[in-house]
Amino acid sequence: MTAPDGVTDVRRTAETALAWVDAHRAGFTLGEDALAVDGEADRSWKPLGELAQVCVTVSRHTEPSDPLHARARALLDFAWRETEEGDLFLRLHRLEPFATYPLEVYATLASAGYRHRAFEEAAAVVARTRGWRLTEQDPTRRLGVLRAEERCGIRRPSPAPEPPLTWLGGLPEPWTFERDAGYALTHVVFHLTDWGDDAAGLPPGLAAYLADWLPPWIDTCLEARKWDLSAELLAVAAVVARPAGDPLPFDAWQVLRAAQRPAGELPLEDRDPPPEEPGAPAPHADDEWYFLHHYHSTLMAAFAAVLTCERPAAPPAGTGARHRHGGRGAPR
């Protein structure tokens, strides 16, 4: 695939993916259980927060005249309206003051200019407590919380701790890569680089390690048809500085694009729907099961595609390829 054709196809991936998301925005609405103590945040706040983050990135990396930009901004307006222009964050904070996900979702919207001062003031009070600062969290999640605090202008009374040691930060043996480690490393990169806006936030040692091992890891996930993780790794590949002579992975994008459904959605992975009663119809494209097994990977495809389209399409002529440790053998 030539570079211009590759960029066009990657761009089309973003367009069709975001079009599907827009057509299924009802799946991102906050239901009556959004404030319930026993509500499922993974089915309400999490999808809305992911929608907001991807649309923030798309709007930042496209020109105002770009139809992608307009669609992303319209979806951000929709997400903000779903939170009742921030009022739901304040109400949720009063119910669960030490829950981190309201701050994380709010911080994403705040980074795009949607602000609710009363919530920010209340969150800052709790964030100054020892209870908040000493909450035991997964290292990757802690990075996300620290980033959310920064986005909201929350200043800790003492300097924030150094980034916690994560799987990626330990530069592990590349053959130990597996599904959970893959999702963790992509989010470490997203948090350190503010979701692709600040590539310099990634320490040089981590960038070099990723430059060496992302290609076989991407190949491994594509071969396993793990489309969701493949899209996240392609987003990381777009953020990591490429050595001279190292082309963008257009072949990988061709595989991912082939996995997209005609309407633009991308499944999490190739799997059968849950078993139903004999004779029951398969899940419809508008069913909740279908939405939950397509929305995240579709968002990640749009996210990765927009970041990829910003990168140079081809390396300078006459440059040699960088040597990779141990070749391109994919860890299994």
mmCIF file of C-alpha atoms in Angstrom:
data_model
loop_
_atom_site.group_PDB
_atom_site.id
_atom_site.type_symbol
_atom_site.label_atom_id
_atom_site.label_comp_id
_atom_site.label_asym_id
_atom_site.label_seq_id
_atom_site.Cartn_x
_atom_site.Cartn_y
_atom_site.Cartn_z
ATOM 1 C CA MET A 1 0.000 0.000 0.000
ATOM 2 C CA THR A 2 1.439 3.382 -0.994
ATOM 3 C CA ALA A 3 1.660 6.127 1.596
ATOM 4 C CA PRO A 4 -1.002 8.458 0.097
ATOM 5 C CA ASP A 5 -3.446 5.571 -0.315
ATOM 6 C CA GLY A 6 -2.634 4.459 3.219
ATOM 7 C CA VAL A 7 -3.373 7.874 4.704
ATOM 8 C CA THR A 8 -6.639 8.064 2.770
ATOM 9 C CA ASP A 9 -7.749 4.674 4.046
ATOM 10 C CA VAL A 10 -6.783 5.505 7.630
ATOM 11 C CA ARG A 11 -8.700 8.757 7.380
ATOM 12 C CA ARG A 12 -11.718 6.873 6.058
ATOM 13 C CA THR A 13 -11.519 4.566 9.063
ATOM 14 C CA ALA A 14 -11.902 7.567 11.359
ATOM 15 C CA GLU A 15 -14.768 9.003 9.332
ATOM 16 C CA THR A 16 -16.833 5.824 9.229
ATOM 17 C CA ALA A 17 -16.116 4.958 12.862
ATOM 18 C CA LEU A 18 -17.201 8.346 14.164
ATOM 19 C CA ALA A 19 -20.255 8.286 11.889
ATOM 20 C CA TRP A 20 -21.352 5.006 13.532
ATOM 21 C CA VAL A 21 -20.747 6.482 16.984
ATOM 22 C CA ASP A 22 -22.832 9.529 16.091
ATOM 23 C CA ALA A 23 -25.642 7.358 14.747
ATOM 24 C CA HIS A 24 -25.633 5.355 17.998
ATOM 25 C CA ARG A 25 -25.213 8.209 20.444
ATOM 26 C CA ALA A 26 -28.282 6.975 22.297
ATOM 27 C CA GLY A 27 -26.093 4.179 23.640
ATOM 28 C CA PHE A 28 -24.014 6.761 25.507
ATOM 29 C CA THR A 29 -26.924 8.369 27.338
ATOM 30 C CA LEU A 30 -26.927 8.373 31.127
ATOM 31 C CA GLY A 31 -29.888 6.439 32.421
ATOM 32 C CA GLU A 32 -31.808 6.867 35.647
ATOM 33 C CA ASP A 33 -29.247 4.707 37.454
ATOM 34 C CA ALA A 34 -26.372 7.115 36.785
ATOM 35 C CA LEU A 35 -26.586 8.342 40.379
ATOM 36 C CA ALA A 36 -27.576 5.020 41.930
ATOM 37 C CA VAL A 37 -25.211 3.733 44.603
ATOM 38 C CA ASP A 38 -25.341 0.279 43.025
ATOM 39 C CA GLY A 39 -25.378 1.591 39.465
ATOM 40 C CA GLU A 40 -23.031 0.148 36.866
ATOM 41 C CA ALA A 41 -20.607 2.946 35.996
ATOM 42 C CA ASP A 42 -19.059 0.723 33.316
ATOM 43 C CA ARG A 43 -22.334 0.895 31.417
ATOM 44 C CA SER A 44 -23.035 4.586 31.902
ATOM 45 C CA TRP A 45 -20.211 6.918 32.912
ATOM 46 C CA LYS A 46 -17.409 4.874 31.349
ATOM 47 C CA PRO A 47 -18.831 4.898 27.785
ATOM 48 C CA LEU A 48 -19.658 8.606 28.070
ATOM 49 C CA GLY A 49 -16.150 9.396 29.335
ATOM 50 C CA GLU A 50 -14.543 7.421 26.518
ATOM 51 C CA LEU A 51 -16.729 9.191 23.974
ATOM 52 C CA ALA A 52 -15.659 12.538 25.409
ATOM 53 C CA GLN A 53 -11.946 11.696 25.408
ATOM 54 C CA VAL A 54 -11.888 10.498 21.812
ATOM 55 C CA CYS A 55 -13.861 13.527 20.653
ATOM 56 C CA VAL A 56 -11.493 15.858 22.543
ATOM 57 C CA THR A 57 -8.575 14.307 20.670
ATOM 58 C CA VAL A 58 -10.333 14.413 17.303
ATOM 59 C CA SER A 59 -11.290 18.068 17.764
ATOM 60 C CA ARG A 60 -7.735 19.020 18.776
ATOM 61 C CA HIS A 61 -6.129 17.243 15.845
ATOM 62 C CA THR A 62 -8.433 18.445 13.075
ATOM 63 C CA GLU A 63 -9.113 21.845 11.586
ATOM 64 C CA PRO A 64 -12.387 23.628 12.471
ATOM 65 C CA SER A 65 -13.452 23.360 8.830
ATOM 66 C CA ASP A 66 -13.008 19.587 8.867
ATOM 67 C CA PRO A 67 -16.288 17.597 9.029
ATOM 68 C CA LEU A 68 -14.617 15.289 11.560
ATOM 69 C CA HIS A 69 -13.998 18.287 13.809
ATOM 70 C CA ALA A 70 -17.614 19.416 13.570
ATOM 71 C CA ARG A 71 -18.891 15.933 14.378
ATOM 72 C CA ALA A 72 -16.555 15.605 17.359
ATOM 73 C CA ARG A 73 -17.622 18.973 18.764
ATOM 74 C CA ALA A 74 -21.291 18.083 18.350
ATOM 75 C CA LEU A 75 -20.720 14.835 20.254
ATOM 76 C CA LEU A 76 -18.905 16.743 22.999
ATOM 77 C CA ASP A 77 -21.882 19.077 23.312
ATOM 78 C CA PHE A 78 -24.097 16.007 23.555
ATOM 79 C CA ALA A 79 -21.900 14.484 26.283
ATOM 80 C CA TRP A 80 -21.980 17.721 28.287
ATOM 81 C CA ARG A 81 -25.754 17.914 28.025
ATOM 82 C CA GLU A 82 -25.975 14.331 29.320
ATOM 83 C CA THR A 83 -24.245 15.503 32.519
ATOM 84 C CA GLU A 84 -26.819 18.314 32.826
ATOM 85 C CA GLU A 85 -24.003 20.734 32.080
ATOM 86 C CA GLY A 86 -21.953 19.421 34.954
ATOM 87 C CA ASP A 87 -24.646 19.316 37.636
ATOM 88 C CA LEU A 88 -24.626 15.508 37.723
ATOM 89 C CA PHE A 89 -20.931 15.529 38.622
ATOM 90 C CA LEU A 90 -21.637 17.634 41.694
ATOM 91 C CA ARG A 91 -24.538 15.438 42.739
ATOM 92 C CA LEU A 92 -22.481 12.290 42.230
ATOM 93 C CA HIS A 93 -19.614 13.809 44.182
ATOM 94 C CA ARG A 94 -21.904 14.428 47.154
ATOM 95 C CA LEU A 95 -23.037 10.796 47.026
ATOM 96 C CA GLU A 96 -19.557 9.295 46.553
ATOM 97 C CA PRO A 97 -16.955 11.939 47.456
ATOM 98 C CA PHE A 98 -14.013 9.534 47.194
ATOM 99 C CA ALA A 99 -14.967 7.979 43.864
ATOM 100 C CA THR A 100 -12.400 8.918 41.230
ATOM 101 C CA TYR A 101 -14.356 8.281 38.046
ATOM 102 C CA PRO A 102 -16.496 11.457 38.268
ATOM 103 C CA LEU A 103 -13.319 13.563 38.372
ATOM 104 C CA GLU A 104 -11.772 11.584 35.512
ATOM 105 C CA VAL A 105 -14.789 12.007 33.243
ATOM 106 C CA TYR A 106 -15.241 15.645 34.209
ATOM 107 C CA ALA A 107 -11.553 16.393 33.620
ATOM 108 C CA THR A 108 -11.854 15.178 30.041
ATOM 109 C CA LEU A 109 -14.725 17.550 29.343
ATOM 110 C CA ALA A 110 -12.993 20.362 31.229
ATOM 111 C CA SER A 111 -9.977 20.000 28.935
ATOM 112 C CA ALA A 112 -12.305 20.911 26.055
ATOM 113 C CA GLY A 113 -13.647 24.001 27.853
ATOM 114 C CA TYR A 114 -16.715 22.596 29.620
ATOM 115 C CA ARG A 115 -16.462 23.752 33.234
ATOM 116 C CA HIS A 116 -18.542 23.513 36.387
ATOM 117 C CA ARG A 117 -16.904 25.626 39.086
ATOM 118 C CA ALA A 118 -18.928 24.275 42.002
ATOM 119 C CA PHE A 119 -17.860 20.711 41.225
ATOM 120 C CA GLU A 120 -14.228 21.748 40.818
ATOM 121 C CA GLU A 121 -14.254 23.474 44.192
ATOM 122 C CA ALA A 122 -15.839 20.471 45.924
ATOM 123 C CA ALA A 123 -13.447 18.023 44.245
ATOM 124 C CA ALA A 124 -10.442 20.133 45.225
ATOM 125 C CA VAL A 125 -11.469 20.013 48.896
ATOM 126 C CA VAL A 126 -11.628 16.208 48.889
ATOM 127 C CA ALA A 127 -8.419 15.925 46.865
ATOM 128 C CA ARG A 128 -6.556 17.710 49.671
ATOM 129 C CA THR A 129 -7.422 14.999 52.172
ATOM 130 C CA ARG A 130 -5.050 12.220 53.162
ATOM 131 C CA GLY A 131 -7.837 9.761 52.454
ATOM 132 C CA TRP A 132 -7.899 10.756 48.784
ATOM 133 C CA ARG A 133 -4.136 10.829 48.331
ATOM 134 C CA LEU A 134 -3.578 7.476 50.057
ATOM 135 C CA THR A 135 -6.295 5.496 48.309
ATOM 136 C CA GLU A 136 -4.775 2.265 47.067
ATOM 137 C CA GLN A 137 -5.022 2.116 43.285
ATOM 138 C CA ASP A 138 -3.665 0.179 40.353
ATOM 139 C CA PRO A 139 -0.513 2.044 39.153
ATOM 140 C CA THR A 140 -2.011 2.773 35.745
ATOM 141 C CA ARG A 141 -5.214 4.068 37.314
ATOM 142 C CA ARG A 142 -3.189 6.313 39.619
ATOM 143 C CA LEU A 143 -1.574 7.906 36.575
ATOM 144 C CA GLY A 144 -5.046 8.605 35.211
ATOM 145 C CA VAL A 145 -6.178 10.221 38.455
ATOM 146 C CA LEU A 146 -3.068 12.403 38.603
ATOM 147 C CA ARG A 147 -3.713 13.513 35.023
ATOM 148 C CA ALA A 148 -7.336 14.307 35.878
ATOM 149 C CA GLU A 149 -6.227 16.449 38.824
ATOM 150 C CA GLU A 150 -3.845 18.384 36.573
ATOM 151 C CA ARG A 151 -6.564 19.006 34.010
ATOM 152 C CA CYS A 152 -8.824 20.429 36.730
ATOM 153 C CA GLY A 153 -6.123 22.617 38.231
ATOM 154 C CA ILE A 154 -6.006 20.650 41.483
ATOM 155 C CA ARG A 155 -2.719 21.203 43.282
ATOM 156 C CA ARG A 156 -1.716 18.684 45.902
ATOM 157 C CA PRO A 157 -0.400 20.136 49.191
ATOM 158 C CA SER A 158 2.861 18.272 48.570
ATOM 159 C CA PRO A 159 4.534 17.442 45.258
ATOM 160 C CA ALA A 160 2.810 14.646 43.380
ATOM 161 C CA PRO A 161 4.654 11.356 43.610
ATOM 162 C CA GLU A 162 6.796 10.137 40.748
ATOM 163 C CA PRO A 163 4.837 8.096 38.222
ATOM 164 C CA PRO A 164 4.295 4.676 39.815
ATOM 165 C CA LEU A 165 6.132 1.703 38.409
ATOM 166 C CA THR A 166 3.963 -0.014 35.814
ATOM 167 C CA TRP A 167 4.447 -3.078 33.651
ATOM 168 C CA LEU A 168 5.663 -0.887 30.809
ATOM 169 C CA GLY A 169 7.855 1.214 33.101
ATOM 170 C CA GLY A 170 9.801 -1.888 34.117
ATOM 171 C CA LEU A 171 10.779 -2.612 30.475
ATOM 172 C CA PRO A 172 9.720 -6.254 30.831
ATOM 173 C CA GLU A 173 10.817 -9.095 28.606
ATOM 174 C CA PRO A 174 8.785 -8.496 25.433
ATOM 175 C CA TRP A 175 7.640 -12.115 25.242
ATOM 176 C CA THR A 176 5.709 -11.572 28.513
ATOM 177 C CA PHE A 177 3.275 -9.336 26.623
ATOM 178 C CA GLU A 178 -0.322 -10.500 26.943
ATOM 179 C CA ARG A 179 -3.811 -9.029 26.842
ATOM 180 C CA ASP A 180 -3.970 -7.337 30.248
ATOM 181 C CA ALA A 181 -0.416 -6.014 29.952
ATOM 182 C CA GLY A 182 -1.318 -4.637 26.529
ATOM 183 C CA TYR A 183 -4.279 -2.625 27.797
ATOM 184 C CA ALA A 184 -2.214 -1.382 30.744
ATOM 185 C CA LEU A 185 0.716 -0.208 28.612
ATOM 186 C CA THR A 186 -1.499 1.653 26.141
ATOM 187 C CA HIS A 187 -3.128 3.619 28.941
ATOM 188 C CA VAL A 188 0.223 4.402 30.550
ATOM 189 C CA VAL A 189 1.222 5.981 27.240
ATOM 190 C CA PHE A 190 -2.113 7.793 26.924
ATOM 191 C CA HIS A 191 -1.822 9.264 30.431
ATOM 192 C CA LEU A 192 1.841 10.271 30.089
ATOM 193 C CA THR A 193 1.253 11.969 26.734
ATOM 194 C CA ASP A 194 -2.157 13.471 27.587
ATOM 195 C CA TRP A 195 -3.816 11.193 25.047
ATOM 196 C CA GLY A 196 -1.363 11.938 22.266
ATOM 197 C CA ASP A 197 -1.165 15.704 22.711
ATOM 198 C CA ASP A 198 2.294 15.717 24.290
ATOM 199 C CA ALA A 199 4.574 13.026 22.858
ATOM 200 C CA ALA A 200 7.456 14.522 24.855
ATOM 201 C CA GLY A 201 5.734 13.285 28.022
ATOM 202 C CA LEU A 202 6.882 9.769 27.189
ATOM 203 C CA PRO A 203 10.367 9.124 28.667
ATOM 204 C CA PRO A 204 12.972 8.352 25.949
ATOM 205 C CA GLY A 205 13.679 4.906 27.362
ATOM 206 C CA LEU A 206 10.029 3.898 27.126
ATOM 207 C CA ALA A 207 9.737 5.374 23.641
ATOM 208 C CA ALA A 208 12.747 3.388 22.412
ATOM 209 C CA TYR A 209 11.440 0.182 23.972
ATOM 210 C CA LEU A 210 8.038 0.674 22.348
ATOM 211 C CA ALA A 211 9.569 1.511 18.974
ATOM 212 C CA ASP A 212 11.289 -1.869 19.074
ATOM 213 C CA TRP A 213 8.399 -4.024 20.202
ATOM 214 C CA LEU A 214 5.154 -2.423 19.040
ATOM 215 C CA PRO A 215 5.345 -3.973 15.533
ATOM 216 C CA PRO A 216 5.381 -7.620 16.672
ATOM 217 C CA TRP A 217 2.807 -6.914 19.384
ATOM 218 C CA ILE A 218 0.474 -5.307 16.841
ATOM 219 C CA ASP A 219 0.975 -8.259 14.497
ATOM 220 C CA THR A 220 0.186 -10.668 17.324
ATOM 221 C CA CYS A 221 -3.074 -8.898 18.219
ATOM 222 C CA LEU A 222 -4.179 -8.623 14.601
ATOM 223 C CA GLU A 223 -3.510 -12.315 14.036
ATOM 224 C CA ALA A 224 -5.567 -13.101 17.152
ATOM 225 C CA ARG A 225 -8.322 -10.774 15.838
ATOM 226 C CA LYS A 226 -8.261 -8.691 18.998
ATOM 227 C CA TRP A 227 -9.405 -5.570 17.196
ATOM 228 C CA ASP A 228 -9.909 -3.452 20.295
ATOM 229 C CA LEU A 229 -6.359 -3.894 21.598
ATOM 230 C CA SER A 230 -4.958 -3.648 18.065
ATOM 231 C CA ALA A 231 -6.534 -0.199 17.687
ATOM 232 C CA GLU A 232 -5.118 0.940 21.033
ATOM 233 C CA LEU A 233 -1.629 -0.255 20.069
ATOM 234 C CA LEU A 234 -1.896 1.546 16.726
ATOM 235 C CA ALA A 235 -2.741 4.708 18.663
ATOM 236 C CA VAL A 236 0.423 4.218 20.731
ATOM 237 C CA ALA A 237 2.404 3.653 17.526
ATOM 238 C CA ALA A 238 1.152 7.019 16.269
ATOM 239 C CA VAL A 239 2.388 8.731 19.438
ATOM 240 C CA VAL A 240 5.821 7.105 19.682
ATOM 241 C CA ALA A 241 8.491 8.860 17.644
ATOM 242 C CA ARG A 242 9.451 6.692 14.671
ATOM 243 C CA PRO A 243 13.102 6.059 13.841
ATOM 244 C CA ALA A 244 14.271 7.206 10.427
ATOM 245 C CA GLY A 245 13.324 4.646 7.809
ATOM 246 C CA ASP A 246 10.531 3.130 9.872
ATOM 247 C CA PRO A 247 7.251 3.554 7.937
ATOM 248 C CA LEU A 248 3.814 3.881 9.425
ATOM 249 C CA PRO A 249 2.080 0.503 9.789
ATOM 250 C CA PHE A 250 -0.274 0.876 6.848
ATOM 251 C CA ASP A 251 -0.459 -2.898 6.347
ATOM 252 C CA ALA A 252 -1.736 -3.242 9.906
ATOM 253 C CA TRP A 253 -4.292 -0.535 9.248
ATOM 254 C CA GLN A 254 -5.442 -2.394 6.155
ATOM 255 C CA VAL A 255 -6.165 -5.465 8.304
ATOM 256 C CA LEU A 256 -8.020 -3.401 10.907
ATOM 257 C CA ARG A 257 -10.054 -1.590 8.293
ATOM 258 C CA ALA A 258 -11.072 -4.927 6.760
ATOM 259 C CA ALA A 259 -12.489 -5.893 10.173
ATOM 260 C CA GLN A 260 -14.768 -2.833 10.234
ATOM 261 C CA ARG A 261 -18.434 -3.498 9.570
ATOM 262 C CA PRO A 262 -20.040 -1.711 6.589
ATOM 263 C CA ALA A 263 -21.626 0.894 8.892
ATOM 264 C CA GLY A 264 -18.251 1.736 10.465
ATOM 265 C CA GLU A 265 -18.334 -0.159 13.764
ATOM 266 C CA LEU A 266 -15.471 -2.382 14.863
ATOM 267 C CA PRO A 267 -16.021 -5.405 17.138
ATOM 268 C CA LEU A 268 -13.921 -5.902 20.253
ATOM 269 C CA GLU A 269 -12.761 -9.190 18.795
ATOM 270 C CA ASP A 270 -14.156 -11.980 16.683
ATOM 271 C CA ARG A 271 -16.532 -13.811 18.968
ATOM 272 C CA ASP A 272 -20.002 -15.290 18.864
ATOM 273 C CA PRO A 273 -22.906 -13.547 20.621
ATOM 274 C CA PRO A 274 -24.136 -14.981 23.914
ATOM 275 C CA PRO A 275 -26.274 -18.108 23.606
ATOM 276 C CA GLU A 276 -29.978 -17.440 23.300
ATOM 277 C CA GLU A 277 -33.045 -19.591 23.465
ATOM 278 C CA PRO A 278 -33.349 -22.008 20.519
ATOM 279 C CA GLY A 279 -34.661 -20.143 17.532
ATOM 280 C CA ALA A 280 -34.057 -16.688 19.042
ATOM 281 C CA PRO A 281 -32.688 -14.100 16.597
ATOM 282 C CA ALA A 282 -29.060 -13.019 16.782
ATOM 283 C CA PRO A 283 -28.337 -9.698 18.513
ATOM 284 C CA HIS A 284 -29.412 -6.772 16.352
ATOM 285 C CA ALA A 285 -27.123 -3.842 15.593
ATOM 286 C CA ASP A 286 -29.260 -1.693 17.917
ATOM 287 C CA ASP A 287 -29.219 -4.150 20.839
ATOM 288 C CA GLU A 288 -27.415 -3.276 24.045
ATOM 289 C CA TRP A 289 -25.149 -6.321 23.723
ATOM 290 C CA TYR A 290 -24.118 -5.230 20.235
ATOM 291 C CA PHE A 291 -23.393 -1.676 21.374
ATOM 292 C CA LEU A 292 -21.338 -2.783 24.390
ATOM 293 C CA HIS A 293 -19.223 -5.083 22.213
ATOM 294 C CA HIS A 294 -18.532 -2.481 19.543
ATOM 295 C CA TYR A 295 -18.495 1.050 20.948
ATOM 296 C CA HIS A 296 -15.050 1.024 22.614
ATOM 297 C CA SER A 297 -13.142 -0.531 19.739
ATOM 298 C CA THR A 298 -14.908 1.791 17.309
ATOM 299 C CA LEU A 299 -13.929 4.827 19.377
ATOM 300 C CA MET A 300 -10.333 3.561 19.589
ATOM 301 C CA ALA A 301 -10.207 3.085 15.820
ATOM 302 C CA ALA A 302 -11.239 6.709 15.298
ATOM 303 C CA PHE A 303 -8.791 7.873 17.972
ATOM 304 C CA ALA A 304 -5.852 5.952 16.513
ATOM 305 C CA ALA A 305 -6.697 6.921 12.954
ATOM 306 C CA VAL A 306 -6.755 10.654 13.662
ATOM 307 C CA LEU A 307 -3.398 10.470 15.463
ATOM 308 C CA THR A 308 -1.913 8.371 12.659
ATOM 309 C CA CYS A 309 -3.006 10.813 9.955
ATOM 310 C CA GLU A 310 -0.973 13.550 11.659
ATOM 311 C CA ARG A 311 2.270 11.601 11.305
ATOM 312 C CA PRO A 312 4.563 11.883 8.259
ATOM 313 C CA ALA A 313 3.321 9.505 5.587
ATOM 314 C CA ALA A 314 6.739 8.190 4.593
ATOM 315 C CA PRO A 315 10.331 8.337 5.856
ATOM 316 C CA PRO A 316 12.944 10.523 4.135
ATOM 317 C CA ALA A 317 14.432 8.895 1.035
ATOM 318 C CA GLY A 318 17.709 7.087 1.477
ATOM 319 C CA THR A 319 17.375 6.341 5.194
ATOM 320 C CA GLY A 320 17.948 2.864 6.552
ATOM 321 C CA ALA A 321 15.700 0.854 8.768
ATOM 322 C CA ARG A 322 16.449 0.707 12.456
ATOM 323 C CA HIS A 323 17.701 -2.583 13.842
ATOM 324 C CA ARG A 324 15.221 -4.244 16.169
ATOM 325 C CA HIS A 325 16.332 -6.321 19.112
ATOM 326 C CA GLY A 326 15.766 -9.943 18.230
ATOM 327 C CA GLY A 327 14.095 -9.193 14.906
ATOM 328 C CA ARG A 328 10.311 -9.088 14.428
ATOM 329 C CA GLY A 329 9.407 -12.330 16.125
ATOM 330 C CA ALA A 330 6.083 -11.703 17.789
ATOM 331 C CA PRO A 331 5.824 -12.674 21.445
ATOM 332 C CA ARG A 332 3.133 -15.298 21.933
#
